[in-house]
Amino acid sequence: MPSLVLGIESSCDEMAAAVLQDGKTVLASRVQSQLAVHQPYGGVVPELASRDHVRSVSQVVRAALDEAQVSERALDAVAVTVGPGLLGSLLVGLSFAKALAYRLGIPVIGVNHLAGHLAAAELAAPELVRPYLGLVVSGGHTALYRVGDGAAPKLLGETSDDAVGEAFDKVAKLLGLAFPGGPALAQLAESGREDAFALPRPRLFEPGYAFSYSGLKTAVARLVREHEPLDAATRRDLAASFQAAATDVLVAKARRAIADEGVARLAVVGGVAANQRLRERIAAASRADGFAAYFPPPELCTDNAAMVAAAGARALAAGERHDLDLTAFSRLALAAARA
Ligand code: KG4
Ligand code: ZN
């Protein structure tokens, strides 16, 4: 295991850098949010994200090294997210990581962002042993993996359209909440009635582990139009009914995968893993079905570089090596590569 790994993560609208010791101790983890840059537009604007990353990357890396009290000469490797994500954003972190590794004469290792999210669960809970199932739920991803002994997690299923966090954000916008509205929607839902509106549970009864969220969002949009102008009680009920539908599907598919795969451990990672209803329902399922559920703390759930350093350290320890011709891939390129 390389003793000091610098992690860099810039796949979307956060620039993050972290220093990890021995694959398990986070010496520093810095995350610079671009919320203020994108909020006026109600969503992430890719070109603005890349430009802000170019501005901030060296400062964020420097701050992480300073906080860790590690000189760059002491680093053993640089781990960096190579995709999936916004290409322009990824290229900033990747180019910086390669230049730094080149200058220091140390290896650079490319990390899949999803493998990074899963590594966060292992970093937070050393008792989480493989194999386990990983549910990655964020603004960009909704996917279920089997994490075994092999280097790459095995994809069991993913969303065919919107990600669950994206659906939370879009429905929040329909209800007049500011971007990113997921947490605000969850708060509004607390005082609403889950059964006030009958919303679809997309793909619930389909075999396999595919998810879909655009139809659910459209169903809410239709209800919003029908009930306009929305009174406070209707807003709360819509929020609660949507949240219930969105999270029920995740719980049901995770339970099914646990049974089918015969694996009694589930890690839930990504920004939506902070959702209280999802946590409660997974916890209840874990008691009923007899599996262990793991939720990393919020700072490891949302995008960060400690998870990238952890995944990179593990890959290096397993003998994986990447050259300086390492490149980035967006979601589309990933889909093409799979086909
Ligand atoms: O992992 P993350 O920080 O970034 C991505 O990789 O996307 O996830 C952010 C997403 C946003 O869509 C946000 O609305 C959602 O996670 N989110 C929540 C909650 N907290 C964050 N969604 C539902 N309930 C929450 N409590
Ligand atoms: Zn992410």
CSV table of N, CA and C and ligand atoms in Angstrom, one decimal, residues 113 117 138 141 303, ligand 2:
chain,number,residue,atom,x,y,z
A,113,HIS,N,-15.1,7.4,-10.9
A,113,HIS,CA,-15.8,8.2,-9.9
A,113,HIS,C,-16.7,7.3,-9.0
A,117,HIS,N,-16.8,6.5,-5.0
A,117,HIS,CA,-17.9,6.6,-4.1
A,117,HIS,C,-18.0,5.3,-3.2
A,138,SER,N,-26.8,9.6,-6.3
A,138,SER,CA,-26.3,11.0,-6.2
A,138,SER,C,-27.0,11.8,-7.3
A,141,HIS,N,-25.7,9.9,-10.5
A,141,HIS,CA,-25.7,8.5,-10.6
A,141,HIS,C,-26.8,7.8,-9.8
A,303,ASP,N,-19.4,14.3,-3.1
A,303,ASP,CA,-18.2,14.3,-3.8
A,303,ASP,C,-17.0,14.8,-3.0
B,2,ZN,ZN,-20.5,11.8,-7.2
